[in-house]
mmCIF file of C-alpha atoms in Angstrom:
data_model
loop_
_atom_site.group_PDB
_atom_site.id
_atom_site.type_symbol
_atom_site.label_atom_id
_atom_site.label_comp_id
_atom_site.label_asym_id
_atom_site.label_seq_id
_atom_site.Cartn_x
_atom_site.Cartn_y
_atom_site.Cartn_z
ATOM 1 C CA MET A 288 63.449 -3.921 4.557
ATOM 2 C CA ASN A 289 63.080 -1.866 7.681
ATOM 3 C CA GLU A 290 66.145 -3.306 9.315
ATOM 4 C CA PRO A 291 68.248 -0.799 11.288
ATOM 5 C CA THR A 292 71.605 0.293 9.957
ATOM 6 C CA PRO A 293 74.690 0.582 12.118
ATOM 7 C CA TYR A 294 73.653 4.225 12.690
ATOM 8 C CA GLY A 295 70.184 3.300 14.032
ATOM 9 C CA ARG A 296 68.113 4.414 10.963
ATOM 10 C CA PRO A 297 65.942 2.076 8.920
ATOM 11 C CA VAL A 298 67.313 1.100 5.500
ATOM 12 C CA ALA A 299 64.271 2.441 3.635
ATOM 13 C CA HIS A 300 65.261 6.069 4.313
ATOM 14 C CA GLU A 301 68.635 5.923 2.520
ATOM 15 C CA THR A 302 67.288 6.925 -0.847
ATOM 16 C CA ALA A 303 68.407 10.586 -0.610
ATOM 17 C CA ALA A 304 70.789 11.808 -3.326
ATOM 18 C CA VAL A 305 74.368 12.685 -2.385
ATOM 19 C CA HIS A 306 75.607 16.102 -3.569
ATOM 20 C CA VAL A 307 79.366 16.597 -3.816
ATOM 21 C CA ARG A 308 80.663 20.131 -3.842
ATOM 22 C CA THR A 309 84.201 21.046 -4.732
ATOM 23 C CA PRO A 310 85.712 24.083 -3.046
ATOM 24 C CA ALA A 311 86.636 27.088 -5.139
ATOM 25 C CA PRO A 312 90.348 27.958 -5.111
ATOM 26 C CA LEU A 313 91.337 30.999 -3.081
ATOM 27 C CA ALA A 314 92.833 34.061 -4.653
ATOM 28 C CA PRO A 315 96.595 34.310 -4.073
ATOM 29 C CA ALA A 316 97.522 36.459 -1.096
ATOM 30 C CA HIS A 317 99.636 39.557 -1.564
ATOM 31 C CA THR A 318 103.080 38.991 -0.161
ATOM 32 C CA ALA A 319 104.694 41.635 1.960
ATOM 33 C CA PRO A 320 107.957 43.145 0.737
ATOM 34 C CA LEU A 321 111.058 41.560 2.228
ATOM 35 C CA VAL A 322 112.759 43.528 4.951
ATOM 36 C CA PRO A 323 116.521 43.133 5.261
ATOM 37 C CA VAL A 324 117.368 41.273 8.453
ATOM 38 C CA GLN A 325 120.665 41.018 10.231
ATOM 39 C CA PRO A 326 122.309 37.633 9.580
ATOM 40 C CA GLY A 327 122.433 36.645 13.231
ATOM 41 C CA THR A 328 118.700 37.074 13.839
ATOM 42 C CA ILE A 329 117.360 34.622 11.231
ATOM 43 C CA PRO A 330 115.939 31.612 13.072
ATOM 44 C CA ALA A 331 116.982 28.139 12.048
ATOM 45 C CA VAL A 332 114.732 26.180 9.666
ATOM 46 C CA ALA A 333 113.741 22.704 10.831
ATOM 47 C CA SER A 334 112.367 19.827 8.755
ATOM 48 C CA VAL A 335 110.304 16.978 10.209
ATOM 49 C CA VAL A 336 109.516 13.745 8.337
ATOM 50 C CA LEU A 337 106.033 12.461 9.181
ATOM 51 C CA PRO A 338 105.309 8.689 9.389
ATOM 52 C CA ASP A 339 103.470 8.729 6.033
ATOM 53 C CA GLY A 340 106.538 10.135 4.253
ATOM 54 C CA ARG A 341 105.556 13.807 4.015
ATOM 55 C CA VAL A 342 108.157 16.415 4.995
ATOM 56 C CA VAL A 343 107.094 19.475 7.002
ATOM 57 C CA THR A 344 109.543 22.402 6.999
ATOM 58 C CA GLY A 345 109.322 25.456 9.191
ATOM 59 C CA TYR A 346 111.018 27.628 11.725
ATOM 60 C CA ALA A 347 111.905 26.024 15.001
ATOM 61 C CA ILE A 348 110.006 27.465 17.950
ATOM 62 C CA GLU A 349 111.767 27.458 21.246
ATOM 63 C CA PRO A 350 109.683 25.696 23.861
ATOM 64 C CA ALA A 351 108.379 27.850 26.689
ATOM 65 C CA LYS A 352 110.653 27.556 29.676
ATOM 66 C CA PRO A 353 108.834 27.156 32.969
ATOM 67 C CA GLU A 354 109.581 29.738 35.612
ATOM 68 C CA PRO A 355 112.011 28.537 38.248
ATOM 69 C CA VAL A 356 110.325 27.218 41.344
ATOM 70 C CA ALA A 357 111.185 29.067 44.520
ATOM 71 C CA VAL A 358 113.338 26.949 46.781
ATOM 72 C CA LYS A 359 111.535 26.146 50.007
ATOM 73 C CA PRO A 360 113.570 26.453 53.182
ATOM 74 C CA THR A 361 114.393 23.194 54.904
ATOM 75 C CA ALA A 362 112.807 24.384 58.163
ATOM 76 C CA SER A 363 109.474 26.122 58.545
ATOM 77 C CA ARG A 364 109.287 29.752 59.620
ATOM 78 C CA ALA A 365 107.473 28.831 62.830
ATOM 79 C CA ALA A 366 110.262 26.446 63.856
ATOM 80 C CA VAL A 367 112.902 29.080 63.122
ATOM 81 C CA ASN A 368 110.999 31.702 65.129
ATOM 82 C CA ILE A 369 110.601 29.340 68.085
ATOM 83 C CA ALA A 370 114.303 28.484 67.994
ATOM 84 C CA LEU A 371 115.319 32.141 67.826
ATOM 85 C CA GLY A 372 112.959 32.940 70.692
ATOM 86 C CA GLY A 373 114.558 30.203 72.787
ATOM 87 C CA ILE A 374 118.039 31.500 72.025
ATOM 88 C CA GLY A 375 116.973 35.038 72.918
ATOM 89 C CA PHE A 376 115.355 33.873 76.155
ATOM 90 C CA GLY A 377 118.504 31.949 77.050
ATOM 91 C CA ALA A 378 120.584 35.058 76.405
ATOM 92 C CA VAL A 379 118.290 37.181 78.562
ATOM 93 C CA CYS A 380 118.182 34.713 81.484
ATOM 94 C CA GLY A 381 121.723 35.599 82.518
ATOM 95 C CA GLY A 382 120.748 39.260 82.586
ATOM 96 C CA LEU A 383 117.604 38.459 84.575
ATOM 97 C CA VAL A 384 119.676 36.616 87.188
ATOM 98 C CA LEU A 385 121.984 39.613 87.432
ATOM 99 C CA LEU A 386 118.994 41.938 87.643
ATOM 100 C CA THR A 387 117.445 40.025 90.536
ATOM 101 C CA THR A 388 120.824 39.909 92.285
ATOM 102 C CA PHE A 389 121.201 43.657 91.802
ATOM 103 C CA LEU A 390 117.705 44.312 93.175
ATOM 104 C CA ALA A 391 118.400 42.128 96.244
ATOM 105 C CA ALA A 392 121.688 43.978 96.877
ATOM 106 C CA LEU A 393 119.956 47.342 96.445
ATOM 107 C CA ALA A 394 117.240 46.352 98.928
ATOM 108 C CA ALA A 395 119.875 45.250 101.453
ATOM 109 C CA PHE A 396 121.769 48.543 100.992
ATOM 110 C CA ILE A 397 118.603 50.597 101.563
ATOM 111 C CA HIS A 398 117.846 48.496 104.659
ATOM 112 C CA GLN A 399 121.326 49.222 106.031
ATOM 113 C CA LEU A 400 120.881 52.948 105.345
ATOM 114 C CA ILE A 401 117.604 52.956 107.273
ATOM 115 C CA ILE A 402 119.241 51.223 110.236
ATOM 116 C CA LEU A 403 122.188 53.647 110.104
ATOM 117 C CA ALA A 404 119.819 56.626 110.015
ATOM 118 C CA ALA A 405 117.897 55.240 112.993
ATOM 119 C CA VAL A 406 121.098 54.766 115.000
ATOM 120 C CA VAL A 407 122.467 58.226 114.148
ATOM 121 C CA PHE A 408 119.146 60.013 114.681
ATOM 122 C CA GLY A 409 118.475 58.040 117.863
ATOM 123 C CA GLY A 410 121.935 58.947 119.187
ATOM 124 C CA TRP A 411 121.337 62.601 118.408
ATOM 125 C CA ILE A 412 118.027 62.503 120.276
ATOM 126 C CA ALA A 413 119.712 60.777 123.237
ATOM 127 C CA VAL A 414 122.422 63.429 123.338
ATOM 128 C CA GLN A 415 119.803 66.186 123.276
ATOM 129 C CA VAL A 416 117.789 64.632 126.056
ATOM 130 C CA PHE A 417 120.607 63.717 128.393
ATOM 131 C CA SER A 418 122.910 66.716 127.971
ATOM 132 C CA ALA A 419 122.957 69.248 130.846
ATOM 133 C CA SER A 420 124.111 72.168 128.771
ATOM 134 C CA GLY A 421 120.906 72.471 126.787
ATOM 135 C CA HIS A 422 118.680 72.668 129.908
ATOM 136 C CA GLY A 423 118.055 76.401 130.543
ATOM 137 C CA GLY A 424 114.692 76.753 132.340
ATOM 138 C CA GLY A 425 112.659 75.066 135.077
ATOM 139 C CA THR A 426 113.080 74.523 138.826
ATOM 140 C CA THR A 427 116.134 72.900 140.304
ATOM 141 C CA VAL A 428 115.568 70.944 143.462
ATOM 142 C CA ASN A 429 118.412 70.098 145.800
ATOM 143 C CA ILE A 430 117.339 66.774 147.175
ATOM 144 C CA ARG A 431 119.976 66.741 149.974
ATOM 145 C CA LYS A 432 118.286 69.569 151.835
ATOM 146 C CA ALA A 433 114.754 68.412 151.334
ATOM 147 C CA VAL A 434 112.829 66.833 154.161
ATOM 148 C CA ILE A 435 110.380 64.051 153.530
ATOM 149 C CA LYS A 436 107.945 63.241 156.360
ATOM 150 C CA ARG A 437 105.191 60.752 156.073
ATOM 151 C CA ASN A 438 105.259 60.654 152.270
ATOM 152 C CA THR A 439 105.072 64.469 152.013
ATOM 153 C CA PHE A 440 107.844 66.465 150.431
ATOM 154 C CA TYR A 441 108.884 69.711 152.165
ATOM 155 C CA GLY A 442 111.435 71.521 150.179
#
């Protein structure tokens, strides 16, 4: 008598009365007035037959189209940047070689100018020192008439 049912309740408690209620019909809805529509804008009506034989008719709804996926580049941005940097460095290396060559030539030219200035300025100084025309003052000693006795000069 108190054996459990498939739902886990004892059989003795199933004496409650079952009440069946029928739903009340709904009042008919007011239909909206028909609006004239251009012939090209009426969507197509589709009918689907269900497995149990019922036919469902309605307007066909276009499925949502997914947004197009952005195409990924075949190479990563880092790889492209590294490659472009290498190309730029390769293009600049020729200019750097020319720049160092130019600086070496400029240094050699300045060195030659310094040597030339030293030679010219040194020659000018030598001419000034050894020229007789620029010597205007002082004592002139005629050595031919001087007499030197016992390391003493008498002039």
